[in-house]
Amino acid sequence: MHPFDASYEVAIVGAGICGLAHALAAARRGKRVVVVDRDAQANGASVRNFGFVTVTGQQAGACWERARRSRDVWAEIAPLAGVEVLQKGLLTIARRPEARLVLEAFLATEMGRECRLVEPRQLSQFGYGLRAENFAAALYSPHELRVESREAIPKLAAYLTERYGVAFLRATAVRGVEPPKLETSRGTLAAETIIVCPGDDFITLRPERIAAYGLTRCKLHMLRVKPRRHDARLPPIMSDLGLVRYAGYADLEPAKALRKRLKTEQGAQLDNGVHLIVVRSADGSLVVGDSHHYAATPDPFAPSSVDDLILDEYAHVFADGAPEVVERWTGTYASAPDRLMLVDKPSDALRIVLITSGTGASTSFAIAEETLADLFGR
Ligand SMILES: Cc1cc2nc3c(=O)[nH]c(=O)nc-3n(C[C@H](O)[C@H](O)[C@H](O)COP(=O)(O)OP(=O)(O)OC[C@H]3O[C@@H](n4cnc5c(N)ncnc54)[C@H](O)[C@@H]3O)c2cc1C
């Protein structure tokens, strides 16, 4: 039956990871689900990110718990959907003694329980290619997963259709949501419950509700590099700059001293919100990022000076120095002054779910389960 002639129990606006996670959670409850997206193929934050499902470093409490649950769902769904898990774990490098103190404080928290401190001389067990002689320590976390988002997101959508019969309406903009119907650019759709997962579009649907949260948008620079040499055994890598950005570390007392030192030594990186994440792809290339610039409408320009700041940190961590850059792109996500995500409830049958931080790949599956439990019971 054509989607416009059918009647759905749940309609989801947005086919990014947030929308797909809600489609999965609804389908697993046996609901008839349709997903509507204005783009012909996935094009938002969900295909522009690292595909790095991060647990260690997420803010203590709900975000960390959601990341753990979402990681488990990724681990379960990936093989079923034909999504390859390319890397596991995380090695957070402390280049400075102040950064080592942050790692030690983290290990003393509940979140550090299954992680361990690695001395520089022990780093070779993870592979060659790191400038270990310049480090103060590292922290190994076993929790993380890395997928190639630009492949994983389409595969997840295909799996939802094949396994659960989820219908997808692409190249279809939703103009109005009033359960039990949605007004779209191609006609009216019938759905008892509607979940809006619009990414960083705060204007099209229920702008008056979204405006109350004082949101803005964040632009990030990303690079793909061809390393001159890189050991395939290395897990995803982060470094000192991440320890003052990721709340799980940055909220710890020793992070203050680290931030003070970074202000003197890497002030330009801090001013541009630069920290280092390096993950590996199947072809041996590395995805390297990123930076953070905030604006209601981020400009579309990507100055190379920002990329240079990212590559400068890369060169402090990796022995191969200046790798060849083979691809550059930017992405944007929603950002809130006071929260990492939000669920707005305009009515009993309508939810607006926004991931207002760079955590959607890591937390969406858990958030979706919570939304569905709230709508339909535990
Ligand atoms: C460069 C970058 C790196 C990141 N790295 C990580 C990372 O390593 N780990 C992590 O956990 N998170 C990371 N994030 C954050 C993560 O990618 C986002 O939090 C997540 O992708 C948000 O998912 P979403 O589905 O809400 O948004 P999106 O992926 O942007 O999807 C929203 C969708 O809604 C559709 N839409 C909106 N309005 C309408 C409408 N009216 N009608 C029809 N369709 C509509 C859009 O077309 C779009 O497809 C990163 C983000 C970026 C940009």
Tab-separated table of C-alpha atoms and ligand atoms in Angstrom:
chain	number	residue	atom	x	y	z
A	1	MET	CA	0.000	0.000	0.000
A	2	HIS	CA	1.242	3.511	-0.746
A	3	PRO	CA	2.269	5.318	2.485
A	4	PHE	CA	-0.260	8.104	1.878
A	5	ASP	CA	-3.083	5.532	1.766
A	6	ALA	CA	-1.882	3.699	4.876
A	7	SER	CA	-2.416	4.570	8.505
A	8	TYR	CA	0.534	4.421	10.894
A	9	GLU	CA	0.738	4.085	14.635
A	10	VAL	CA	3.970	6.071	14.766
A	11	ALA	CA	5.356	8.629	12.294
A	12	ILE	CA	8.869	9.930	12.737
A	13	VAL	CA	10.158	13.129	11.172
A	14	GLY	CA	13.886	12.921	10.427
A	15	ALA	CA	15.956	9.947	9.273
A	16	GLY	CA	19.153	10.801	11.155
A	17	ILE	CA	20.324	8.573	13.976
A	18	CYS	CA	17.772	10.077	16.356
A	19	GLY	CA	14.858	9.314	14.007
A	20	LEU	CA	16.188	5.838	13.134
A	21	ALA	CA	16.677	4.998	16.814
A	22	HIS	CA	13.059	5.989	17.495
A	23	ALA	CA	11.922	3.934	14.496
A	24	LEU	CA	13.782	0.915	15.889
A	25	ALA	CA	12.364	1.336	19.384
A	26	ALA	CA	8.815	1.717	18.002
A	27	ALA	CA	9.166	-1.192	15.567
A	28	ARG	CA	10.467	-3.444	18.323
A	29	ARG	CA	7.226	-2.712	20.156
A	30	GLY	CA	5.331	-3.968	17.128
A	31	LYS	CA	4.189	-0.521	15.937
A	32	ARG	CA	3.509	0.298	12.277
A	33	VAL	CA	6.110	2.979	11.588
A	34	VAL	CA	6.796	5.520	8.846
A	35	VAL	CA	9.884	7.762	8.721
A	36	VAL	CA	9.716	10.988	6.700
A	37	ASP	CA	12.772	13.020	5.663
A	38	ARG	CA	13.063	15.970	3.314
A	39	ASP	CA	16.419	14.836	1.936
A	40	ALA	CA	16.747	12.156	-0.724
A	41	GLN	CA	19.524	10.526	1.280
A	42	ALA	CA	20.991	11.003	4.740
A	43	ASN	CA	22.808	14.322	4.756
A	44	GLY	CA	22.725	15.680	8.333
A	45	ALA	CA	25.001	15.400	11.339
A	46	SER	CA	24.474	11.650	11.515
A	47	VAL	CA	26.510	10.939	8.370
A	48	ARG	CA	29.092	13.668	9.016
A	49	ASN	CA	30.271	12.495	12.430
A	50	PHE	CA	33.065	10.155	13.524
A	51	GLY	CA	30.707	7.232	14.019
A	52	PHE	CA	32.324	7.114	17.398
A	53	VAL	CA	30.006	5.679	20.025
A	54	THR	CA	31.667	7.250	23.039
A	55	VAL	CA	31.032	6.189	26.625
A	56	THR	CA	34.116	7.293	28.556
A	57	GLY	CA	34.177	11.070	28.824
A	58	GLN	CA	30.404	11.552	28.604
A	59	GLN	CA	28.897	13.621	31.388
A	60	ALA	CA	28.380	11.622	34.588
A	61	GLY	CA	24.818	10.476	35.217
A	62	ALA	CA	22.115	10.195	32.554
A	63	CYS	CA	24.365	10.851	29.547
A	64	TRP	CA	26.933	8.240	30.584
A	65	GLU	CA	24.159	5.702	31.319
A	66	ARG	CA	22.521	6.408	27.956
A	67	ALA	CA	25.843	5.989	26.183
A	68	ARG	CA	26.366	2.584	27.809
A	69	ARG	CA	22.898	1.411	26.817
A	70	SER	CA	23.225	2.812	23.274
A	71	ARG	CA	26.605	1.133	22.848
A	72	ASP	CA	24.938	-2.181	23.721
A	73	VAL	CA	22.199	-1.578	21.146
A	74	TRP	CA	24.811	-0.685	18.496
A	75	ALA	CA	26.690	-3.925	19.314
A	76	GLU	CA	23.485	-5.927	18.932
A	77	ILE	CA	22.140	-4.223	15.801
A	78	ALA	CA	25.381	-3.751	13.839
A	79	PRO	CA	25.835	-7.404	12.790
A	80	LEU	CA	22.108	-7.761	12.015
A	81	ALA	CA	22.166	-4.663	9.812
A	82	GLY	CA	25.470	-5.584	8.137
A	83	VAL	CA	27.266	-2.663	9.795
A	84	GLU	CA	30.943	-3.332	10.438
A	85	VAL	CA	32.358	-2.348	13.825
A	86	LEU	CA	35.741	-1.038	12.678
A	87	GLN	CA	37.340	-0.267	16.036
A	88	LYS	CA	36.682	-0.876	19.699
A	89	GLY	CA	37.803	0.967	22.836
A	90	LEU	CA	39.444	4.351	23.286
A	91	LEU	CA	42.932	5.503	24.172
A	92	THR	CA	42.965	8.969	25.726
A	93	ILE	CA	46.480	10.355	25.673
A	94	ALA	CA	47.727	12.649	28.460
A	95	ARG	CA	50.546	14.681	26.959
A	96	ARG	CA	51.021	16.744	30.123
A	97	PRO	CA	51.321	15.851	33.812
A	98	GLU	CA	48.184	17.950	34.460
A	99	ALA	CA	46.306	15.753	31.994
A	100	ARG	CA	47.552	12.635	33.750
A	101	LEU	CA	46.046	13.971	36.986
A	102	VAL	CA	42.676	14.314	35.210
A	103	LEU	CA	42.894	10.695	34.066
A	104	GLU	CA	43.775	9.540	37.572
A	105	ALA	CA	40.818	11.464	39.018
A	106	PHE	CA	38.562	9.938	36.376
A	107	LEU	CA	39.739	6.430	37.279
A	108	ALA	CA	38.660	7.071	40.866
A	109	THR	CA	35.055	7.700	39.740
A	110	GLU	CA	32.416	5.047	39.083
A	111	MET	CA	32.844	5.706	35.352
A	112	GLY	CA	36.503	4.693	35.490
A	113	ARG	CA	35.857	1.262	36.956
A	114	GLU	CA	36.518	-0.777	33.831
A	115	CYS	CA	39.175	1.592	32.442
A	116	ARG	CA	42.900	1.539	33.219
A	117	LEU	CA	45.905	3.822	33.258
A	118	VAL	CA	48.607	2.980	30.712
A	119	GLU	CA	52.197	4.117	31.232
A	120	PRO	CA	53.938	5.504	28.116
A	121	ARG	CA	56.339	2.514	27.966
A	122	GLN	CA	53.310	0.173	27.844
A	123	LEU	CA	51.678	1.916	24.888
A	124	SER	CA	53.353	-0.310	22.297
A	125	GLN	CA	50.864	-3.043	23.243
A	126	PHE	CA	48.234	-1.001	21.350
A	127	GLY	CA	50.386	-0.626	18.224
A	128	TYR	CA	53.185	1.582	16.937
A	129	GLY	CA	53.058	5.137	15.623
A	130	LEU	CA	52.314	7.162	18.778
A	131	ARG	CA	54.842	9.663	20.139
A	132	ALA	CA	54.781	7.795	23.452
A	133	GLU	CA	58.104	9.258	24.603
A	134	ASN	CA	56.374	12.663	24.857
A	135	PHE	CA	53.379	11.481	26.889
A	136	ALA	CA	52.706	11.485	30.634
A	137	ALA	CA	50.220	8.585	30.492
A	138	ALA	CA	47.128	7.309	28.704
A	139	LEU	CA	43.769	5.924	29.731
A	140	TYR	CA	42.364	2.852	28.034
A	141	SER	CA	38.586	2.456	27.945
A	142	PRO	CA	37.114	-0.829	26.637
A	143	HIS	CA	33.607	0.571	26.080
A	144	GLU	CA	33.618	2.330	22.712
A	145	LEU	CA	32.609	1.267	19.198
A	146	ARG	CA	33.394	2.921	15.896
A	147	VAL	CA	31.275	2.532	12.757
A	148	GLU	CA	31.533	4.313	9.395
A	149	SER	CA	28.485	6.544	9.698
A	150	ARG	CA	28.070	7.268	6.017
A	151	GLU	CA	27.590	3.523	5.484
A	152	ALA	CA	26.005	2.606	8.808
A	153	ILE	CA	23.081	5.062	8.626
A	154	PRO	CA	21.768	3.854	5.218
A	155	LYS	CA	22.284	0.234	6.307
A	156	LEU	CA	20.357	0.813	9.514
A	157	ALA	CA	17.481	2.327	7.521
A	158	ALA	CA	17.478	-0.631	5.113
A	159	TYR	CA	17.478	-3.059	8.047
A	160	LEU	CA	14.451	-1.318	9.585
A	161	THR	CA	12.525	-1.830	6.354
A	162	GLU	CA	13.643	-5.429	5.780
A	163	ARG	CA	13.245	-6.654	9.350
A	164	TYR	CA	10.288	-4.577	10.587
A	165	GLY	CA	8.600	-3.220	7.467
A	166	VAL	CA	9.312	0.404	8.446
A	167	ALA	CA	8.239	2.663	5.556
A	168	PHE	CA	10.511	5.537	4.460
A	169	LEU	CA	9.280	8.617	2.651
A	170	ARG	CA	12.304	10.545	1.405
A	171	ALA	CA	12.481	13.860	-0.438
A	172	THR	CA	9.379	14.760	1.558
A	173	ALA	CA	9.336	17.827	3.804
A	174	VAL	CA	7.007	17.844	6.792
A	175	ARG	CA	5.283	21.219	7.143
A	176	GLY	CA	2.933	20.566	10.031
A	177	VAL	CA	2.470	17.996	12.791
A	178	GLU	CA	-0.952	17.677	14.393
A	179	PRO	CA	-1.651	14.084	15.445
A	180	PRO	CA	-3.308	12.107	13.916
A	181	LYS	CA	-1.936	13.751	10.780
A	182	LEU	CA	1.179	15.242	9.253
A	183	GLU	CA	1.120	17.791	6.456
A	184	THR	CA	3.918	17.055	4.017
A	185	SER	CA	5.126	18.495	0.719
A	186	ARG	CA	3.539	15.450	-0.966
A	187	GLY	CA	0.230	15.295	0.870
A	188	THR	CA	-1.324	14.397	4.209
A	189	LEU	CA	-0.129	11.355	6.171
A	190	ALA	CA	-2.112	9.618	8.906
A	191	ALA	CA	-0.345	8.658	12.145
A	192	GLU	CA	-1.657	8.326	15.695
A	193	THR	CA	1.613	9.395	17.322
A	194	ILE	CA	4.297	11.674	15.884
A	195	ILE	CA	7.910	11.968	17.003
A	196	VAL	CA	9.865	14.873	15.510
A	197	CYS	CA	13.660	14.378	15.359
A	198	PRO	CA	14.645	17.414	13.249
A	199	GLY	CA	18.363	17.628	14.021
A	200	ASP	CA	19.265	21.322	14.060
A	201	ASP	CA	16.178	22.648	12.259
A	202	PHE	CA	14.442	24.757	14.922
A	203	ILE	CA	12.284	26.721	12.503
A	204	THR	CA	10.075	24.415	10.450
A	205	LEU	CA	8.043	22.491	13.028
A	206	ARG	CA	6.711	23.989	16.262
A	207	PRO	CA	9.307	26.809	16.312
A	208	GLU	CA	7.511	28.519	19.208
A	209	ARG	CA	8.069	25.456	21.428
A	210	ILE	CA	11.711	24.998	20.407
A	211	ALA	CA	12.482	28.707	20.857
A	212	ALA	CA	11.846	28.359	24.594
A	213	TYR	CA	15.077	26.359	24.966
A	214	GLY	CA	17.398	29.084	23.633
A	215	LEU	CA	19.160	26.786	21.169
A	216	THR	CA	21.912	27.633	18.738
A	217	ARG	CA	23.928	25.589	16.242
A	218	CYS	CA	27.491	24.372	16.279
A	219	LYS	CA	29.716	23.984	13.192
A	220	LEU	CA	32.530	21.412	13.192
A	221	HIS	CA	35.493	20.898	10.837
A	222	MET	CA	36.364	17.328	9.860
A	223	LEU	CA	39.229	15.845	7.847
A	224	ARG	CA	40.039	12.512	6.297
A	225	VAL	CA	43.776	11.878	6.092
A	226	LYS	CA	45.970	9.226	4.544
A	227	PRO	CA	48.557	8.509	7.232
A	228	ARG	CA	52.094	7.755	6.120
A	229	ARG	CA	52.018	4.879	8.581
A	230	HIS	CA	49.376	3.851	11.042
A	231	ASP	CA	49.074	0.660	13.012
A	232	ALA	CA	45.672	-0.930	12.404
A	233	ARG	CA	45.671	-2.198	16.001
A	234	LEU	CA	45.411	1.323	17.439
A	235	PRO	CA	42.000	2.107	18.957
A	236	PRO	CA	40.351	5.523	18.548
A	237	ILE	CA	42.579	8.239	20.025
A	238	MET	CA	41.862	11.440	21.973
A	239	SER	CA	44.250	13.782	23.823
A	240	ASP	CA	44.594	16.605	26.391
A	241	LEU	CA	42.289	19.034	24.561
A	242	GLY	CA	39.435	16.533	24.889
A	243	LEU	CA	39.905	16.408	28.641
A	244	VAL	CA	38.709	19.994	29.003
A	245	ARG	CA	35.796	19.541	26.556
A	246	TYR	CA	34.214	16.226	27.498
A	247	ALA	CA	32.237	16.821	30.695
A	248	GLY	CA	33.088	13.404	32.180
A	249	TYR	CA	36.669	14.684	32.569
A	250	ALA	CA	36.210	18.453	32.381
A	251	ASP	CA	33.947	18.520	35.457
A	252	LEU	CA	36.719	16.977	37.596
A	253	GLU	CA	38.788	19.275	39.822
A	254	PRO	CA	42.217	18.640	38.180
A	255	ALA	CA	40.828	19.757	34.812
A	256	LYS	CA	41.095	23.369	36.040
A	257	ALA	CA	44.887	23.258	36.146
A	258	LEU	CA	45.001	21.558	32.754
A	259	ARG	CA	42.761	24.221	31.227
A	260	LYS	CA	44.995	26.952	32.660
A	261	ARG	CA	48.081	25.417	31.072
A	262	LEU	CA	46.300	24.812	27.758
A	263	LYS	CA	45.245	28.468	27.681
A	264	THR	CA	48.903	29.444	27.641
A	265	GLU	CA	50.177	26.712	25.343
A	266	GLN	CA	47.242	26.048	22.993
A	267	GLY	CA	45.053	29.149	23.332
A	268	ALA	CA	44.168	29.145	19.622
A	269	GLN	CA	42.918	25.564	19.879
A	270	LEU	CA	40.746	26.457	22.879
A	271	ASP	CA	39.405	29.584	21.146
A	272	ASN	CA	38.309	27.462	18.178
A	273	GLY	CA	36.939	24.628	20.298
A	274	VAL	CA	39.532	22.274	18.829
A	275	HIS	CA	40.180	18.866	20.318
A	276	LEU	CA	41.516	15.682	18.789
A	277	ILE	CA	39.589	12.561	17.853
A	278	VAL	CA	41.218	10.118	15.425
A	279	VAL	CA	39.380	7.035	14.176
A	280	ARG	CA	40.290	4.579	11.435
A	281	SER	CA	38.316	3.501	8.346
A	282	ALA	CA	38.327	0.193	6.501
A	283	ASP	CA	40.668	1.522	3.780
A	284	GLY	CA	43.277	2.610	6.346
A	285	SER	CA	42.436	6.304	6.128
A	286	LEU	CA	41.772	8.211	9.347
A	287	VAL	CA	38.931	10.549	10.219
A	288	VAL	CA	40.430	13.422	12.207
A	289	GLY	CA	38.660	16.298	13.928
A	290	ASP	CA	37.305	18.580	15.177
A	291	SER	CA	36.462	22.222	16.028
A	292	HIS	CA	33.397	23.987	17.467
A	293	HIS	CA	32.013	27.356	16.315
A	294	TYR	CA	28.569	28.510	17.472
A	295	ALA	CA	26.010	30.645	15.581
A	296	ALA	CA	22.274	30.680	14.834
A	297	THR	CA	23.236	30.168	11.190
A	298	PRO	CA	26.825	28.947	10.996
A	299	ASP	CA	28.636	30.307	7.949
A	300	PRO	CA	29.452	27.750	5.232
A	301	PHE	CA	33.189	28.539	5.164
A	302	ALA	CA	35.911	26.273	6.481
A	303	PRO	CA	39.152	28.242	6.924
A	304	SER	CA	42.258	26.076	6.625
A	305	SER	CA	43.700	27.794	9.710
A	306	VAL	CA	41.210	25.806	11.817
A	307	ASP	CA	42.207	22.552	10.093
A	308	ASP	CA	45.847	23.426	10.811
A	309	LEU	CA	45.071	23.676	14.530
A	310	ILE	CA	43.574	20.180	14.449
A	311	LEU	CA	46.547	18.813	12.484
A	312	ASP	CA	48.964	20.492	14.897
A	313	GLU	CA	47.537	18.443	17.758
A	314	TYR	CA	47.622	15.340	15.537
A	315	ALA	CA	51.352	15.912	14.987
A	316	HIS	CA	51.935	16.056	18.753
A	317	VAL	CA	50.308	12.660	19.182
A	318	PHE	CA	51.272	10.688	16.048
A	319	ALA	CA	54.816	10.073	14.889
A	320	ASP	CA	53.975	10.361	11.173
A	321	GLY	CA	53.666	14.149	11.541
A	322	ALA	CA	51.856	15.774	8.629
A	323	PRO	CA	49.571	13.300	6.837
A	324	GLU	CA	48.022	13.933	3.410
A	325	VAL	CA	44.518	15.398	3.724
A	326	VAL	CA	42.238	13.634	1.226
A	327	GLU	CA	38.813	14.985	2.244
A	328	ARG	CA	37.400	17.934	4.228
A	329	TRP	CA	33.844	18.656	5.314
A	330	THR	CA	31.865	20.474	7.957
A	331	GLY	CA	28.816	19.447	9.925
A	332	THR	CA	26.418	21.162	12.283
A	333	TYR	CA	24.428	20.050	15.286
A	334	ALA	CA	21.989	21.599	17.766
A	335	SER	CA	23.446	23.096	20.924
A	336	ALA	CA	21.767	24.180	24.171
A	337	PRO	CA	23.215	26.364	26.923
A	338	ASP	CA	22.134	24.025	29.715
A	339	ARG	CA	21.389	20.494	28.495
A	340	LEU	CA	22.724	17.712	26.277
A	341	MET	CA	19.323	16.663	24.884
A	342	LEU	CA	15.665	17.551	25.273
A	343	VAL	CA	12.257	16.003	24.775
A	344	ASP	CA	9.435	18.505	24.375
A	345	LYS	CA	5.827	17.316	24.788
A	346	PRO	CA	3.360	19.616	23.014
A	347	SER	CA	0.564	17.029	23.444
A	348	ASP	CA	-0.013	13.392	24.491
A	349	ALA	CA	0.673	12.084	20.989
A	350	LEU	CA	3.468	14.441	19.929
A	351	ARG	CA	7.130	14.555	20.971
A	352	ILE	CA	10.004	16.720	19.753
A	353	VAL	CA	13.379	15.119	20.453
A	354	LEU	CA	16.557	17.146	19.998
A	355	ILE	CA	20.112	16.075	20.750
A	356	THR	CA	21.581	19.421	21.814
A	357	SER	CA	25.245	18.355	21.994
A	358	GLY	CA	27.721	16.269	20.023
A	359	THR	CA	26.489	13.025	21.530
A	360	GLY	CA	23.740	11.740	19.236
A	361	ALA	CA	25.625	8.763	17.814
A	362	SER	CA	26.412	7.735	21.378
A	363	THR	CA	23.056	8.209	23.093
A	364	SER	CA	20.150	8.100	20.596
A	365	PHE	CA	19.213	4.440	21.042
A	366	ALA	CA	18.729	4.893	24.794
A	367	ILE	CA	16.894	8.204	24.373
A	368	ALA	CA	14.518	6.541	21.905
A	369	GLU	CA	13.719	3.725	24.331
A	370	GLU	CA	12.898	6.350	26.974
A	371	THR	CA	10.626	8.269	24.566
A	372	LEU	CA	8.725	5.118	23.634
A	373	ALA	CA	8.385	4.082	27.284
A	374	ASP	CA	6.980	7.508	28.089
A	375	LEU	CA	4.485	7.306	25.210
A	376	PHE	CA	3.397	3.682	25.491
A	377	GLY	CA	4.450	2.489	28.929
A	378	ARG	CA	7.421	0.440	30.113
B	1	LIG	C1	31.127	16.660	12.555
B	1	LIG	C2	30.353	15.997	13.659
B	1	LIG	C3	30.981	15.058	14.461
B	1	LIG	C4	30.268	14.416	15.463
B	1	LIG	N1	30.839	13.379	16.158
B	1	LIG	C5	30.097	12.628	17.010
B	1	LIG	C6	30.633	11.472	17.612
B	1	LIG	O1	31.763	11.080	17.379
B	1	LIG	N2	29.862	10.790	18.500
B	1	LIG	C7	28.585	11.169	18.780
B	1	LIG	O2	27.923	10.536	19.581
B	1	LIG	N3	28.032	12.240	18.167
B	1	LIG	C8	28.754	12.971	17.306
B	1	LIG	N4	28.212	14.061	16.686
B	1	LIG	C9	26.833	14.431	17.008
B	1	LIG	C10	25.826	13.560	16.266
B	1	LIG	O3	26.226	13.374	14.939
B	1	LIG	C11	24.461	14.226	16.352
B	1	LIG	O4	24.128	14.447	17.728
B	1	LIG	C12	23.381	13.362	15.708
B	1	LIG	O5	23.787	12.961	14.430
B	1	LIG	C13	22.068	14.088	15.646
B	1	LIG	O6	21.160	13.224	14.999
B	1	LIG	P1	19.768	13.742	14.468
B	1	LIG	O7	19.079	12.577	13.883
B	1	LIG	O8	19.102	14.502	15.578
B	1	LIG	O9	20.125	14.850	13.371
B	1	LIG	P2	20.438	14.727	11.802
B	1	LIG	O10	21.371	13.632	11.503
B	1	LIG	O11	20.864	16.100	11.396
B	1	LIG	O12	19.053	14.352	11.156
B	1	LIG	C14	17.942	15.216	11.168
B	1	LIG	C15	17.095	14.878	9.954
B	1	LIG	O13	15.842	15.526	10.061
B	1	LIG	C16	15.437	15.910	8.776
B	1	LIG	N5	14.424	16.956	8.922
B	1	LIG	C17	14.489	18.061	9.726
B	1	LIG	N6	13.345	18.767	9.620
B	1	LIG	C18	12.551	18.116	8.723
B	1	LIG	C19	11.240	18.351	8.197
B	1	LIG	N7	10.509	19.408	8.564
B	1	LIG	N8	10.742	17.477	7.294
B	1	LIG	C20	11.459	16.389	6.915
B	1	LIG	N9	12.686	16.108	7.387
B	1	LIG	C21	13.229	16.965	8.286
B	1	LIG	C22	16.716	16.364	8.110
B	1	LIG	O14	16.612	16.326	6.699
B	1	LIG	C23	17.727	15.347	8.654
B	1	LIG	O15	17.883	14.234	7.786
B	1	LIG	C24	28.905	14.753	15.692
B	1	LIG	C25	28.288	15.711	14.897
B	1	LIG	C26	28.995	16.328	13.875
B	1	LIG	C27	28.302	17.331	13.004
